XYZ file of C-alpha atoms in Angstrom:
681
model
C 5.033 23.032 -5.434
C 4.967 25.338 -2.811
C 1.644 23.898 -0.796
C 3.585 20.923 -0.939
C 6.635 22.359 0.533
C 4.779 23.898 3.121
C 2.926 20.502 4.100
C 6.738 18.564 3.869
C 7.997 21.329 6.353
C 4.839 20.980 8.724
C 5.519 17.270 8.709
C 9.097 17.756 9.791
C 8.121 20.210 12.394
C 5.951 17.711 14.201
C 8.190 14.732 13.928
C 10.599 17.101 15.839
C 8.020 18.442 18.051
C 6.314 15.374 18.997
C 8.673 14.035 21.803
C 9.126 17.419 23.440
C 5.299 17.752 23.614
C 5.097 14.454 25.107
C 7.248 15.323 28.305
C 4.988 18.265 28.878
C 2.782 16.356 31.818
C 6.253 15.569 33.635
C 7.014 19.218 34.364
C 3.633 20.498 35.359
C 3.385 21.755 39.119
C 0.006 20.974 40.948
C 1.069 21.541 44.664
C -0.548 24.756 46.143
C 2.852 26.141 47.300
C 3.922 26.091 43.713
C 1.226 28.366 42.346
C 2.450 31.118 45.092
C 4.931 34.027 44.582
C 8.502 33.036 46.211
C 8.079 36.068 48.691
C 5.062 34.577 50.219
C 5.185 33.691 53.944
C 4.256 29.947 53.315
C 6.482 29.546 50.358
C 9.449 30.605 52.392
C 7.969 27.892 54.856
C 8.288 25.133 52.261
C 11.670 26.356 50.993
C 13.110 26.080 54.402
C 11.410 22.749 55.229
C 13.389 21.631 52.079
C 16.468 22.364 54.211
C 15.827 20.602 57.282
C 17.241 17.099 58.092
C 15.152 14.891 55.985
C 13.986 17.253 53.629
C 10.380 17.944 52.828
C 8.034 16.009 54.663
C 4.801 13.952 53.397
C 2.337 14.454 56.421
C -0.722 12.117 56.750
C -3.511 11.482 58.863
C -5.154 7.857 59.233
C -8.707 8.263 59.743
C -10.832 5.424 61.139
C -14.376 5.926 61.991
C -17.743 3.985 62.674
C -21.081 5.962 62.654
C -22.447 4.028 65.499
C -19.246 4.600 67.603
C -15.920 2.499 67.648
C -16.190 -0.837 68.867
C -12.821 -2.722 70.872
C -12.250 -4.297 67.906
C -12.077 -1.525 65.681
C -9.573 0.227 68.123
C -7.337 -2.947 68.029
C -7.350 -2.797 64.254
C -6.355 0.477 64.199
C -3.451 0.126 66.525
C -2.281 -2.534 64.775
C -2.423 -1.073 61.408
C -0.941 2.156 62.424
C 1.882 -0.319 64.218
C 2.674 -1.764 61.008
C 3.090 1.555 59.027
C 5.509 2.633 61.783
C 7.389 -0.533 61.496
C 7.301 -0.562 57.349
C 8.112 2.842 57.059
C 10.766 3.442 59.725
C 9.420 6.116 61.371
C 10.443 5.605 64.764
C 8.378 5.262 68.118
C 4.977 4.786 67.748
C 1.836 7.045 66.661
C -0.738 7.901 69.163
C -4.317 7.968 68.351
C -6.469 10.837 68.822
C -10.114 10.065 69.515
C -13.348 12.476 68.833
C -15.437 13.405 71.732
C -18.494 11.470 70.117
C -16.070 8.175 69.822
C -17.005 7.572 66.443
C -13.503 8.448 65.153
C -9.883 7.996 65.608
C -7.310 10.083 63.880
C -3.570 9.176 63.583
C -1.344 11.575 62.263
C 1.614 10.166 60.231
C 4.832 11.735 58.984
C 7.847 10.836 56.910
C 10.724 12.693 55.178
C 11.367 9.527 53.321
C 9.790 10.674 49.900
C 11.135 13.861 49.667
C 10.655 15.718 46.444
C 10.195 12.687 44.362
C 6.482 12.561 43.111
C 6.923 8.783 42.619
C 8.233 8.035 45.670
C 5.539 10.107 47.474
C 2.822 8.625 45.589
C 4.159 4.819 46.112
C 4.335 5.757 50.142
C 0.546 6.922 49.894
C -0.709 4.212 48.101
C 1.172 1.567 50.274
C -0.162 3.258 53.529
C -3.723 2.844 51.713
C -3.255 -0.754 51.218
C -2.291 -1.310 54.789
C -5.239 0.656 56.456
C -8.174 -1.092 55.459
C -11.592 -0.744 56.994
C -14.637 -3.104 56.383
C -18.149 -4.531 58.394
C -19.082 -0.807 58.979
C -15.574 0.539 59.678
C -14.322 3.152 57.381
C -10.603 4.228 56.970
C -9.628 7.079 55.164
C -6.009 8.633 54.627
C -6.013 12.313 54.424
C -3.768 14.854 55.192
C -1.619 17.331 52.966
C 0.539 14.683 51.795
C -2.458 12.401 50.469
C -4.418 15.543 49.169
C -1.029 16.669 46.941
C -1.046 12.852 45.525
C -4.699 12.944 44.635
C -4.631 16.480 43.144
C -1.654 15.202 40.802
C -3.658 12.451 40.049
C -6.441 14.339 39.147
C -4.612 16.713 37.282
C -2.600 14.000 35.286
C -5.982 12.127 34.173
C -7.450 15.111 32.889
C -5.398 15.592 29.645
C -6.766 12.796 27.770
C -10.336 13.476 28.346
C -9.996 16.931 27.869
C -8.533 16.893 24.737
C -10.692 13.536 23.434
C -14.005 15.752 24.261
C -12.734 18.806 22.917
C -11.918 17.021 19.676
C -15.358 15.651 19.339
C -17.267 18.842 20.096
C -15.446 20.779 17.522
C -15.819 17.901 15.076
C -19.559 18.024 15.765
C -19.674 21.672 15.342
C -17.546 21.676 11.985
C -19.648 19.051 10.693
C -22.929 21.116 11.215
C -21.510 24.532 9.860
C -19.884 23.367 7.058
C -22.236 20.667 5.926
C -19.483 18.651 4.327
C -18.408 14.985 4.956
C -14.789 16.076 4.448
C -14.218 19.829 4.758
C -14.502 19.559 8.892
C -11.424 17.427 9.388
C -9.171 19.698 7.450
C -9.194 22.506 10.218
C -9.737 19.787 12.863
C -6.300 18.148 11.965
C -4.516 21.709 11.668
C -5.632 22.190 15.165
C -4.276 18.749 16.630
C -1.153 20.001 15.033
C -1.230 23.608 16.351
C -1.561 21.905 19.803
C 1.334 19.684 19.574
C 3.421 22.317 18.777
C 2.081 24.726 21.601
C 2.961 21.741 24.091
C 6.349 21.663 22.607
C 7.064 25.221 22.586
C 5.837 25.571 26.301
C 7.832 22.425 27.617
C 10.951 24.144 26.039
C 9.842 27.441 27.955
C 9.817 25.417 31.289
C 13.375 24.151 30.398
C 14.977 27.271 29.153
C 12.827 29.980 31.556
C 11.530 27.996 34.159
C 8.121 29.006 33.491
C 5.529 27.415 35.945
C 3.189 24.782 34.232
C 0.314 23.779 36.004
C -2.591 21.227 34.909
C -4.993 24.418 34.598
C -2.962 26.334 32.448
C -2.099 22.914 30.243
C -5.621 22.644 29.877
C -6.587 26.063 29.004
C -3.717 26.269 26.316
C -5.556 23.234 24.606
C -8.962 24.878 24.984
C -7.418 27.954 23.344
C -5.584 26.109 20.272
C -8.769 24.199 19.393
C -11.374 27.321 19.879
C -9.089 30.084 18.751
C -7.935 27.979 16.102
C -11.293 26.952 14.443
C -12.488 30.544 14.657
C -9.519 31.641 12.295
C -10.120 28.411 10.100
C -13.619 29.503 9.716
C -13.142 33.084 9.004
C -10.227 31.795 6.365
C -12.489 28.938 4.923
C -15.497 31.335 4.380
C -13.570 34.076 2.559
C -11.732 31.184 0.587
C -15.037 29.847 -0.704
C -16.005 33.275 -1.800
C -12.967 33.641 -3.829
C -13.333 30.378 -5.327
C -16.648 31.947 -7.191
C -14.175 34.191 -8.794
C -10.916 32.726 -9.281
C -10.400 29.484 -11.910
C -7.237 28.428 -9.913
C -7.535 27.428 -6.063
C -4.346 29.017 -5.431
C -5.189 32.434 -6.830
C -8.572 32.167 -4.609
C -6.301 31.400 -1.328
C -3.916 34.065 -2.268
C -7.089 36.494 -2.273
C -8.481 35.044 0.667
C -5.070 35.697 2.794
C -4.839 39.416 1.705
C -8.520 40.117 2.361
C -9.053 38.525 6.074
C -5.277 37.953 6.731
C -4.838 41.171 8.678
C -7.819 40.576 10.490
C -7.036 37.454 11.544
C -3.653 38.541 12.646
C -4.496 41.756 14.385
C -7.141 39.677 16.281
C -4.726 37.025 17.318
C -2.067 39.506 18.380
C -4.629 41.458 20.289
C -5.504 38.431 22.349
C -1.892 37.358 23.041
C -1.075 41.048 24.077
C -4.072 40.732 26.469
C -2.828 37.241 27.864
C 0.648 38.548 28.324
C -0.529 40.864 30.529
C -0.757 37.996 33.073
C 3.214 38.129 33.196
C 2.425 41.291 35.767
C 0.741 38.688 37.814
C 2.458 37.736 41.499
C 0.993 34.343 41.602
C 3.168 31.727 40.049
C 0.392 29.903 38.035
C -1.577 33.046 36.350
C 2.219 34.480 35.801
C 3.096 31.009 33.966
C -0.682 30.804 32.047
C -0.047 34.422 30.196
C 2.869 33.269 27.874
C 1.341 29.396 27.918
C -1.828 30.703 26.740
C -0.385 33.084 24.088
C 1.872 30.320 22.824
C -1.325 28.369 22.076
C -2.877 31.219 20.394
C -0.104 32.161 18.405
C 0.710 28.484 17.398
C -3.030 28.436 16.224
C -2.449 31.954 13.970
C 0.823 30.254 12.536
C -0.865 26.768 11.224
C -4.005 28.122 10.384
C -2.529 31.061 8.238
C 0.297 28.440 6.729
C -0.082 24.880 6.822
C -4.464 25.124 6.546
C -4.148 27.171 3.416
C -1.641 24.998 1.670
C -3.760 21.622 2.460
C -6.672 23.453 1.346
C -4.989 24.312 -1.950
C -3.284 20.836 -2.206
C -6.878 19.256 -1.991
C -8.823 21.695 -4.403
C -12.336 22.280 -4.715
C -13.297 19.075 -4.030
C -12.794 19.252 -0.451
C -16.165 21.595 -0.089
C -18.254 18.278 -1.476
C -21.398 18.468 -1.914
C -21.689 21.860 -2.120
C -18.392 22.662 -4.264
C -17.910 26.395 -5.605
C -17.519 26.406 -9.065
C -15.521 29.238 -11.076
C -18.189 31.430 -12.340
C -20.960 30.256 -10.229
C -22.788 32.497 -7.750
C -23.463 31.135 -4.015
C -26.722 29.939 -2.851
C -28.386 33.119 -1.083
C -29.842 32.295 2.253
C -31.999 35.259 4.359
C -29.380 35.845 6.898
C -31.111 36.140 10.643
C -28.539 38.524 11.015
C -30.121 41.206 8.308
C -33.371 40.762 10.661
C -31.349 41.195 13.806
C -29.438 44.471 12.184
C -32.825 45.711 11.081
C -33.920 45.771 14.629
C -30.854 47.409 15.807
C -31.065 49.839 13.081
C -34.398 51.255 13.094
C -34.270 51.868 17.169
C -30.843 51.922 17.926
C -30.698 53.909 21.178
C -33.595 52.093 22.699
C -31.778 48.688 21.816
C -28.754 50.439 23.101
C -30.383 51.229 26.334
C -32.698 47.916 26.994
C -29.425 45.647 26.263
C -27.251 47.566 28.702
C -29.796 47.578 31.332
C -29.942 43.695 30.721
C -26.164 43.574 31.391
C -26.046 45.539 34.495
C -29.173 43.593 36.198
C -27.355 40.409 35.313
C -24.133 41.569 36.551
C -25.719 42.103 40.183
C -25.685 38.416 40.323
C -22.065 38.398 41.319
C -22.741 39.285 44.603
C -24.627 35.723 45.118
C -21.097 33.686 44.218
C -20.230 31.503 47.131
C -17.330 32.458 49.437
C -13.740 31.389 48.712
C -13.096 27.836 47.647
C -11.648 25.540 50.205
C -9.392 22.628 49.813
C -12.102 20.019 50.620
C -14.421 21.545 47.917
C -11.837 21.838 45.003
C -12.973 18.415 43.192
C -16.390 17.683 41.862
C -15.652 13.944 42.860
C -14.289 14.043 46.455
C -10.751 11.654 46.538
C -10.234 10.057 49.442
C -7.992 12.582 51.029
C -11.068 15.074 50.894
C -13.534 12.550 52.160
C -10.923 12.340 55.151
C -11.096 16.009 55.825
C -14.835 16.045 55.702
C -14.908 13.005 58.279
C -12.251 15.042 60.439
C -14.330 18.620 60.390
C -17.557 16.613 61.406
C -15.868 14.374 64.192
C -13.403 17.041 65.665
C -15.280 20.231 65.630
C -13.662 21.590 68.676
C -10.069 22.180 67.329
C -8.269 22.042 64.033
C -7.117 18.344 62.381
C -4.283 19.648 60.560
C -0.871 21.399 62.135
C -0.081 25.161 61.497
C 3.557 25.044 60.629
C 5.605 27.504 62.186
C 9.427 28.241 60.898
C 11.604 30.018 63.494
C 15.336 31.010 64.064
C 16.525 28.446 66.165
C 18.158 30.883 68.659
C 14.828 32.132 69.272
C 12.665 28.732 69.266
C 12.080 28.772 73.100
C 10.444 32.413 73.027
C 8.678 31.645 69.557
C 7.236 28.525 71.604
C 6.147 30.145 74.558
C 4.584 33.082 72.814
C 2.805 30.851 70.516
C 1.096 29.177 73.337
C -0.622 32.669 74.052
C -1.722 33.585 70.764
C -5.843 33.459 70.885
C -7.108 30.282 69.163
C -3.918 28.171 69.533
C -4.508 24.908 71.596
C -1.317 23.059 71.471
C 2.224 23.999 70.226
C 4.836 20.860 69.756
C 8.502 21.499 68.648
C 9.950 19.743 65.372
C 12.837 19.492 63.409
C 15.835 21.508 63.680
C 18.711 22.455 61.169
C 20.161 25.265 59.099
C 19.414 27.815 62.050
C 15.820 27.246 62.091
C 13.408 24.945 64.294
C 9.974 24.049 63.266
C 6.845 24.233 65.115
C 3.616 22.052 64.604
C 0.913 24.515 66.100
C -2.742 23.208 66.281
C -5.578 25.460 66.165
C -9.099 25.684 68.108
C -10.861 26.028 64.669
C -11.425 23.594 61.699
C -9.148 24.348 58.580
C -9.496 26.759 56.483
C -12.047 28.383 58.791
C -12.627 32.157 59.526
C -11.297 31.331 63.194
C -8.375 29.446 61.876
C -7.266 32.100 59.458
C -7.306 34.560 62.326
C -4.933 32.437 64.331
C -2.762 32.024 61.443
C -2.620 36.258 60.951
C -2.422 36.562 64.691
C 0.926 33.967 64.503
C 2.408 36.282 61.537
C 1.972 39.241 63.611
C 3.126 38.096 66.859
C 6.252 36.159 65.903
C 8.846 38.381 64.527
C 11.376 36.886 62.132
C 9.153 33.762 61.788
C 7.316 32.283 59.034
C 3.949 30.673 59.304
C 2.716 28.058 56.621
C 0.905 24.660 55.951
C -2.245 23.994 53.641
C -4.400 26.551 55.095
C -1.841 29.212 55.325
C -1.263 28.499 51.544
C -4.962 28.847 50.777
C -4.986 32.397 52.463
C -1.587 33.303 50.973
C -3.492 32.433 47.449
C -6.588 34.575 47.876
C -4.344 37.617 49.089
C -1.916 37.206 45.920
C -5.108 36.783 43.609
C -6.742 40.203 45.185
C -3.694 42.145 44.653
C -2.861 40.353 40.675
C -6.865 41.686 39.962
C -6.141 45.148 41.226
C -2.522 45.291 39.005
C -3.503 42.919 35.862
C -6.913 44.327 35.157
C -5.935 47.855 34.421
C -2.836 46.527 32.118
C -4.920 44.676 30.364
C -7.737 47.409 29.318
C -4.851 49.905 28.549
C -2.971 47.556 26.483
C -5.939 46.430 24.502
C -7.446 49.790 24.085
C -4.001 51.355 22.633
C -3.993 48.384 20.101
C -7.528 48.917 19.059
C -6.660 52.747 18.978
C -3.675 51.820 16.313
C -5.790 49.426 14.189
C -8.851 51.238 13.965
C -7.719 54.803 13.898
C -10.194 55.887 16.186
C -10.898 56.260 19.730
C -14.548 56.193 20.069
C -14.848 52.454 18.624
C -11.842 50.977 20.867
C -14.007 52.650 23.931
C -17.106 51.101 23.046
C -15.509 47.480 22.319
C -13.683 47.875 25.526
C -17.091 49.003 27.629
C -19.099 46.045 25.749
C -16.593 43.462 27.013
C -16.416 44.580 30.366
C -19.974 44.470 30.661
C -20.125 40.991 28.736
C -17.614 40.035 32.030
C -19.957 41.363 34.654
C -23.114 39.934 33.523
C -21.196 36.253 32.793
C -19.946 36.584 36.625
C -23.446 37.550 37.807
C -24.904 34.647 35.741
C -22.453 32.452 37.579
C -23.462 33.496 40.763
C -27.100 33.193 39.940
C -26.699 29.330 38.389
C -23.360 27.911 40.382
C -24.909 28.029 43.532
C -28.520 26.386 43.284
C -27.538 24.432 39.949
C -23.972 23.363 39.910
C -23.986 23.088 43.806
C -20.188 24.336 44.051
C -19.030 25.101 47.627
C -16.821 27.724 46.756
C -15.420 30.583 44.496
C -12.240 29.873 43.243
C -9.947 32.993 44.271
C -8.388 33.217 40.813
C -11.881 33.264 38.642
C -12.387 36.968 38.526
C -9.196 37.721 37.157
C -8.556 34.664 34.660
C -12.258 34.894 33.534
C -11.863 38.670 32.821
C -8.585 38.596 30.590
C -10.046 35.642 28.525
C -13.329 37.620 27.964
C -11.801 40.842 27.092
C -8.874 39.494 25.044
C -11.397 37.248 23.169
C -14.326 39.621 23.056
C -12.214 42.205 21.579
C -11.526 39.493 18.852
C -14.475 39.297 17.676
C -14.906 43.165 17.780
C -12.074 43.586 15.611
C -13.722 41.033 12.668
C -16.761 43.462 12.928
C -14.968 46.985 13.160
C -12.537 46.026 10.742
C -15.370 45.122 7.915
C -17.508 48.151 9.162
C -14.438 50.573 8.616
C -13.946 49.274 5.040
C -17.602 49.762 4.036
C -17.063 53.502 5.309
C -13.704 53.881 3.360
C -15.848 52.889 0.412
C -18.242 55.784 0.936
C -21.134 53.697 2.611
C -23.427 55.837 5.108
C -22.659 55.122 8.376
C -25.918 53.382 9.414
C -25.626 51.017 6.271
C -21.797 50.345 6.623
C -22.533 48.961 10.481
C -25.648 46.856 9.010
C -23.961 45.590 5.916
C -20.609 44.715 8.436
C -23.102 42.909 10.632
C -24.768 40.900 7.321
C -21.339 40.241 6.278
C -19.450 38.775 9.458
C -22.532 37.743 11.666
C -22.585 34.184 10.368
C -18.881 33.593 10.580
C -18.626 35.426 13.903
C -21.759 33.177 15.308
C -20.100 30.063 14.203
C -16.862 30.891 15.866
C -18.586 32.021 19.034
C -20.403 28.784 19.218
C -17.028 26.612 18.944
C -15.421 28.821 21.044
C -18.184 28.687 24.008
C -17.955 25.058 23.367
C -14.685 24.287 23.541
C -14.561 26.076 27.110
C -17.664 24.569 27.910
C -15.668 21.455 27.781
C -13.685 22.420 31.264
C -17.329 22.069 32.957
C -16.679 18.321 32.611
C -13.689 18.482 34.489
C -13.405 17.098 38.023
C -11.902 20.238 39.223
C -14.141 23.273 40.319
C -11.624 26.009 39.557
C -12.096 24.547 35.751
C -15.619 24.227 35.926
C -16.225 27.753 37.230
C -13.798 29.037 34.542
C -15.322 27.161 31.938
C -18.828 28.129 32.683
C -18.117 31.879 32.923
C -16.162 32.280 29.828
C -18.509 30.111 27.795
C -21.343 32.019 28.732
C -19.662 35.237 28.176
C -18.690 34.461 24.472
C -22.168 33.381 24.012
C -23.324 36.935 25.344
C -20.951 38.431 23.461
C -21.543 37.001 20.237
C -25.484 36.860 20.221
C -26.133 40.129 22.356
C -23.209 42.465 22.252
C -21.753 42.081 18.929
C -25.356 41.580 17.429
C -27.280 44.383 19.041
C -25.063 46.514 21.038
C -22.002 47.342 19.116
C -24.359 47.455 16.013
C -26.974 49.896 17.703
C -24.138 51.818 19.143
C -22.600 52.251 15.812
C -26.138 53.347 14.152
C -26.735 56.079 16.923
C -23.018 57.604 16.953
C -22.995 57.281 12.903
C -19.684 59.228 11.954
C -18.537 59.866 15.298
C -17.871 56.442 16.004
C -14.726 57.013 14.047
C -13.628 60.453 16.132
C -10.999 61.920 15.909
C -10.186 59.935 12.637
C -10.964 61.528 9.301
C -14.064 59.193 8.894
C -15.635 60.971 11.863
C -16.049 63.968 9.326
C -19.502 63.425 7.027
C -18.867 63.442 3.550
C -19.282 67.219 1.920
C -17.355 68.423 5.047
C -15.292 71.147 4.093
C -12.078 69.807 5.779
C -12.538 66.570 3.381
C -12.914 68.595 0.180
C -9.459 68.624 -1.734
C -7.632 71.916 -1.236
C -8.135 72.975 -4.923
C -11.972 72.795 -4.527
C -13.655 75.991 -3.598
C -15.684 76.242 -0.580
C -19.172 77.791 -1.095
C -20.188 80.641 0.848
C -22.751 80.166 3.641
């Protein structure tokens, strides 16, 4: 009755969690300013703008362009349409068009405080203007600016959830069918992973309501990937052990109990280590990274909970027939096939030092490719398929190379506004300063730079404004990107040592050794460097990406270290078991590889494939993260675990367990019972 009770319990949980999970998309925050810490200068600008008359403004730019040069009819069309926009939306006054020097482009800045914070109102406002501003017969019309970019980004992130889930499910299903070679068995862990995904979404939604944790489209996507990837890994380990026990036990319930006793501690330890590593992101200043830590940890823990309770219950209820056509019969013996990992382990065992040196040199050489990674990712390069607002940015950048096309926002105390305005005009790189709204003791200045958006020149102008205008705050899209990069750089310096320390301490406690944990941590760090290097060698020439997301080094490090150590625990746990049984150190290492190699390889393939799904998403940040983590997992699975960790264990022999008792060879006087006489030398 117990398995049926567990199934009934989970049915009740999903009935309760389903509605809460469905609302997760409504609480996502995908504006650049939502990613930043509260004390960032550009965040202060956004906060103060909300208190100005009219609240937050939606700033747009209407871009009229003809390759051969605008005609008189084009200018008349532009003037008529912008006048309609001003009239229909009550913007007041008239909007002045700014022509480009080559006379191919007219841009009309438009701003409204009408939509305020309402995302739906902002989306409707932009959509209405796009419906009004129409071209034709060679005249192109694009609607860009920060407001349009925010709407386009929100639509892209919203559109990701469905395709991401369907693609992930399809990829995992195909791999499970190939691994299990059963028409039924693959469906069980896949359904359980889907239930874990629903549960994790409900929990994260509750955390957002209770603790205001920032939920972004990126963190939501990564959580889904982790639930299916890590959950399927745990299922592979459990099902493999369960199949073995079915040959020894007459009843499926007894076989499952033995399987849980055998591999349950390793699964719990590995998932706990992953969660602990991910929670180190709470030390990050960046809101998106800070929130991703607990969100990703929730995904891993929900996968653990379902795979160690619901999956065993379903397998016991379904009985042996779920393995058809390869049904494990009681008293029988599994089919023996030559394992490729036996051959791999043999080569590592014969020349362990040579294998270790060559593998380390290969990883080090690959890591050099990281120097070829492109520079910082700009807003206009953030999507694989450019939406209308990004296309407008590119048109403006080409048509107006002599000055900036989006204002830098300066908020200064009203009693010092005149002096700040005058001083801003003297800053190098500033071509124009216009006074805007005032309220709450602050006055808004719109500063135009001589350099294009997110160029080195414009960034220098932003820094000069911040240095020269005491008591003022400098914001806007380019300033937000600058603050984003600076915060990511700070977080990398803080979080990386914290992750390494926490994972190392957990491994020392689990393995009761110092050398083995250092070996595992060094291996995953080497994998991270090599994966970034491969990204540098492939991303530029093949993927054609225009920049590197500033958060890529940190997020890829956290995921690769946490997930890589996860597989290391499976291997070293089995190696320790063999050593405790009295096996020779070399034999223990090779036996552990033969026993766990197939499961780890299957798990690595599934995890790499799920992260590779991110490469099909329309955001460059997700494409890069998916590529680096997928490549790193494959390196870790088929090079580091198979060859390097095994060869290092063979070469170090008992010393791999130093200073634990396993580090002393059998026959060491320190290991003899006190009553046994020690022979004289």
